[in-house]
Structures are given as C-alpha cells and as structure tokens.
Short mmCIF file of C-alpha atoms in Angstrom, two decimals:
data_model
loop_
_atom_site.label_atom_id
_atom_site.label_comp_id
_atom_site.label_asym_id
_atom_site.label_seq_id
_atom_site.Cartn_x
_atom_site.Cartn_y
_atom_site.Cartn_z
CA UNK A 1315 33.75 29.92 -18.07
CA UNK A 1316 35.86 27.63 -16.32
CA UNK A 1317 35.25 27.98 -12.81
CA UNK A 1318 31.22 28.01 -11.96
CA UNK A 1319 31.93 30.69 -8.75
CA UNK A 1320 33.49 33.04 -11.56
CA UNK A 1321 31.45 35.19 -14.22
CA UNK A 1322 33.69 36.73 -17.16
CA UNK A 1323 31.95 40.08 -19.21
CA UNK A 1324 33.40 41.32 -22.40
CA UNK A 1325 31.99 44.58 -23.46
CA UNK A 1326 32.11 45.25 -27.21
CA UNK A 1327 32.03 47.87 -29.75
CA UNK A 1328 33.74 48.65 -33.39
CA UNK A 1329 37.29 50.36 -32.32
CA UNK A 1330 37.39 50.00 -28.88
CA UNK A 1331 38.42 53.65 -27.59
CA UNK A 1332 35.41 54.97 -26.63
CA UNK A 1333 32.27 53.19 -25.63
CA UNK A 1334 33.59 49.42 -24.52
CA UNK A 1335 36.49 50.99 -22.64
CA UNK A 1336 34.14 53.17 -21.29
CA UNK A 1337 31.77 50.49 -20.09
CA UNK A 1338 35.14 48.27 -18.79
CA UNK A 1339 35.69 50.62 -16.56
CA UNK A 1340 32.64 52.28 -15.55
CA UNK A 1341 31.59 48.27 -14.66
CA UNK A 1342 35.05 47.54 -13.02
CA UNK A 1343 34.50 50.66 -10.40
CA UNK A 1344 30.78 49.41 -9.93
CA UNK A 1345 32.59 45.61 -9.50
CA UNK A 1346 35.36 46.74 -6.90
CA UNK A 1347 32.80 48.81 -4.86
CA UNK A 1348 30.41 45.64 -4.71
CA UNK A 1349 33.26 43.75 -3.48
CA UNK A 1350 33.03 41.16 -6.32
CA UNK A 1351 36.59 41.72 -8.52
CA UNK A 1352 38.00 38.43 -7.32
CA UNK A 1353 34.15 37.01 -8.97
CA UNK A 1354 33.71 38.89 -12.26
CA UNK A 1355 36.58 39.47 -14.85
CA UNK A 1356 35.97 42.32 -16.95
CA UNK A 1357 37.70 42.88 -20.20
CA UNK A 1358 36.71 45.21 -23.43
CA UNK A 1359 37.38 44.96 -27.23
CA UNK A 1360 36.70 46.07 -30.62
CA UNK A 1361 35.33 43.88 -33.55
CA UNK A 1362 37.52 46.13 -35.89
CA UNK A 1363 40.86 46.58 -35.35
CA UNK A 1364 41.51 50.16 -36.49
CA UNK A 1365 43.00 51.24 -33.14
CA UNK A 1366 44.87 48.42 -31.95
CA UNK A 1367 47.10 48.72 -28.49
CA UNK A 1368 45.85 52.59 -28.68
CA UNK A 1369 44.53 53.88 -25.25
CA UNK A 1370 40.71 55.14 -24.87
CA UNK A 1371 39.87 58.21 -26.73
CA UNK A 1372 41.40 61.33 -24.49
CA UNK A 1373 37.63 62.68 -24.46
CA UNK A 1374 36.35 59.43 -22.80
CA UNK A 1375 39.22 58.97 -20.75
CA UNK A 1376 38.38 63.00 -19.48
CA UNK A 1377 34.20 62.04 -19.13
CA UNK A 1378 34.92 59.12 -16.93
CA UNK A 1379 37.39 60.50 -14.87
CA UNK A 1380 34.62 63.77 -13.72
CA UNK A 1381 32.51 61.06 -12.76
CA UNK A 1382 35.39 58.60 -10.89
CA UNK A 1383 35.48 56.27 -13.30
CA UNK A 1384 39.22 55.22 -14.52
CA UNK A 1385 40.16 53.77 -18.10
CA UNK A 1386 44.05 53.78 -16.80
CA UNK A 1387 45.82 50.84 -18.63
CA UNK A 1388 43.13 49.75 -20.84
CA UNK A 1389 44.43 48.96 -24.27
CA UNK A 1390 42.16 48.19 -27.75
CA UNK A 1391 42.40 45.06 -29.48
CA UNK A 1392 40.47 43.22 -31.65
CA UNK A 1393 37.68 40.44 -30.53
CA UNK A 1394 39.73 37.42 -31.14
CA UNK A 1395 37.84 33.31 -31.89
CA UNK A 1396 39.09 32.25 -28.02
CA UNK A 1397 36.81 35.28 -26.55
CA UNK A 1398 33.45 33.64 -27.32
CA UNK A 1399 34.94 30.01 -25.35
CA UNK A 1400 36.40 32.49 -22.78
CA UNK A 1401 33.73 35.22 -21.89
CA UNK A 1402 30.08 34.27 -20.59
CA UNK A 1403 29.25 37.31 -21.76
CA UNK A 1404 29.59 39.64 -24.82
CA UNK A 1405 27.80 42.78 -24.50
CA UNK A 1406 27.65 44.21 -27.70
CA UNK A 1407 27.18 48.25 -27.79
CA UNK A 1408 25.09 48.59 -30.98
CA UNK A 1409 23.55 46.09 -33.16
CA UNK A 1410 25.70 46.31 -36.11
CA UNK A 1411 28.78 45.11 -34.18
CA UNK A 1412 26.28 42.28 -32.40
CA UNK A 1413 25.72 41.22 -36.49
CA UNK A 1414 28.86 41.05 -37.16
CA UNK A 1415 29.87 39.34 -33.91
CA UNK A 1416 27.18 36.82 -34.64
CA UNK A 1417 28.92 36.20 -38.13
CA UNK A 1418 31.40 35.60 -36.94
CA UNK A 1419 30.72 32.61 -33.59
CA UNK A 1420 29.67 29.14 -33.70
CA UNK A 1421 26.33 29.02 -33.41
CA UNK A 1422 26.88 27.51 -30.23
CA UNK A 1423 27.93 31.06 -28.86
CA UNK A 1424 25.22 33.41 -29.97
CA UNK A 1425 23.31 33.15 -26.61
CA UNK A 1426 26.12 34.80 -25.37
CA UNK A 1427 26.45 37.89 -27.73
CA UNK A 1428 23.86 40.25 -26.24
CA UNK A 1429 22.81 44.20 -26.28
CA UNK A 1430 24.61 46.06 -23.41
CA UNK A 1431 21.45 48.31 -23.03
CA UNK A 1432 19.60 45.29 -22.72
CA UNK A 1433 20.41 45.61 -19.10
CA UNK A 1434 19.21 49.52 -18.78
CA UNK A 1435 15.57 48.88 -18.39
CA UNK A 1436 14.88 52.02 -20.91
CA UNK A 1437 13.39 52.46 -24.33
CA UNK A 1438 17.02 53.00 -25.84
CA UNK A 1439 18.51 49.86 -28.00
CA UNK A 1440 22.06 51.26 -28.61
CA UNK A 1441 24.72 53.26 -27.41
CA UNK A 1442 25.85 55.63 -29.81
CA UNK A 1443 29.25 56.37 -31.00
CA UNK A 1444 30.26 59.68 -29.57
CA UNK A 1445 33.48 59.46 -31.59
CA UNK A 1446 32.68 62.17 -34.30
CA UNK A 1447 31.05 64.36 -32.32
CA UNK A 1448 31.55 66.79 -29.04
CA UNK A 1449 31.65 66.14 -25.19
CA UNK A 1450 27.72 65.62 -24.89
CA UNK A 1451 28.43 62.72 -26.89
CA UNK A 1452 30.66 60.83 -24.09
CA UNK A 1453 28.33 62.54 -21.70
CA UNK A 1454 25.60 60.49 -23.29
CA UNK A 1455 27.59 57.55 -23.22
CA UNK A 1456 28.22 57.32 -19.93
CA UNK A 1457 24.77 57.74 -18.91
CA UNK A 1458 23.27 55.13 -21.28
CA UNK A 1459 26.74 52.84 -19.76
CA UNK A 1460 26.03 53.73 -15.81
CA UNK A 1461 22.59 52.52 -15.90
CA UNK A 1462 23.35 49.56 -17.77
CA UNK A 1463 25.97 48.58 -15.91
CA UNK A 1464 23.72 49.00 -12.51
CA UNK A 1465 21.11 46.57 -14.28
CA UNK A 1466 24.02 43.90 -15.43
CA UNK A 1467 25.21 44.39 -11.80
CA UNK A 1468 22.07 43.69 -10.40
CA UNK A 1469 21.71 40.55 -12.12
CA UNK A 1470 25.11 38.99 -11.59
CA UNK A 1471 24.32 39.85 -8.21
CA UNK A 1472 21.28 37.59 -8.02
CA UNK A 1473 22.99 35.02 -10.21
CA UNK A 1474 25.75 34.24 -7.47
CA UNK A 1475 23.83 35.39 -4.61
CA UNK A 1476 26.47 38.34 -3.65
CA UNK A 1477 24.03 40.36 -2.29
CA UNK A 1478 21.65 43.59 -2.82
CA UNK A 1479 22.52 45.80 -5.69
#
C-alpha cells in the first residue's frame, strides 16, 4: 500500500467465480454503505486460472442479488506476483489456496495472506466451495461471507478511525 489513508483487500479462492467474487462484492456493498469506497479498494482473484475473464458463476451471481449484493462487472483472473506488493490484504477462502498462496510469496508477504473467516468470530475455518453442489451451497456461502465481511469491516473501521461498524 502506497498511500497510508488507503487500505487495499484481495479476496481469494481457486477459480474465482464463486466464493471471492462473492465476497468482492458482498464487501464492496458493506464498503459503499459505510461511506469508505474512496478508502478501501476491493478486488478478487483465483490462484488457478481455469476460468479466466469468465463472469461469477450464474448461481452466485442469482444468491447475491436476493440479498442486494451485486457481482456486475467482476471478471476472474489469476493471482498475479504484483498482488502481494499491491494488496495489504489477501484473504484466502480455504486453506489449501492460503498453501499454495504462501508457496508461492516472498516470505516477506505471508503476514499478509490470511483466512477470510478469520474475521467471522465463529468456529468455522473455511468457506466451502459451493461449485458442485445446489443453491444451499451459495446460500451457505454467503452467510459464512456476510459475517466475515462485518468482522473485516469492523476492523478496518478501527484501523482508520472511520467510525462505528
């Protein structure tokens, strides 16, 4: 991070269509309505690149929008060397994709590369990948994302002294 008043989140899983998209944009609506989108860049990717330039998955893209969340214009890519320099934070959806996100930064980076559900408060660890299953899956998801995001909210809130969350 270049600019101290500015705090950049990247939120990762494998293919980026379904659960970092989600989390982008479920954390970009919680962002705007905080009044903090000109403080906190928000950006998503995939350590695999299996669905590159694809949109989210249509059955994320449906679960979000019931619950006013948009993942308009969001497009996968892969986690490239220049996001660990560019991102504070790397909020890593499941601890296989932290491993091999942690392969794959400098050392000097792995303070960074951190469990998104580390910021739920709960007993859960991951997010799981809704991908091969049904609509309770993204359901799930989005749960698990919401209060996540409300925790990682919280904190940036305190960091920069924005207010209440």
């Amino acid at each position: 991070m270049n600019d101290e008043s500015r705090i950049s989140v990247l939120f990762i899983c494998m293919g980026n269509i379904c659960r970092s998209p989600t989390a982008e944009g479920v954390f970009r609506k919680m962002v705007e309505d905080a009044g903090l989108s000109a403080t906190i860049e928000i950006d998503s990717a995939g350590t695999h690149a299996f669905h590159s330039a694809e949109p989210p998955d249509g059955r994320a893209q449906v679960a979000a929008e019931n619950r006013g969340y948009s993942l308009k214009g969001i497009k996968a890519r892969r986690v490239v060397d220049a996001d660990y320099e560019r991102f504070d934070l790397l909020l890593v959806m499941d601890d296989e994709n932290r491993q091999v996100l942690l392969e794959r930064a400098d050392a000097a980076h792995h303070s960074k590369i951190r469990l998104f559900l580390d910021y739920a408060g709960g007993d859960s660890r991951e997010v799981p990948d809704p991908y091969y299953g049904g609509s309770a899956g993204f359901e799930r998801v989005l749960d698990l994302v919401e209060s996540a995001a409300r925790g990682l909210l919280a904190e940036l809130q305190q960091k920069t002294g924005s207010g209440d969350a």
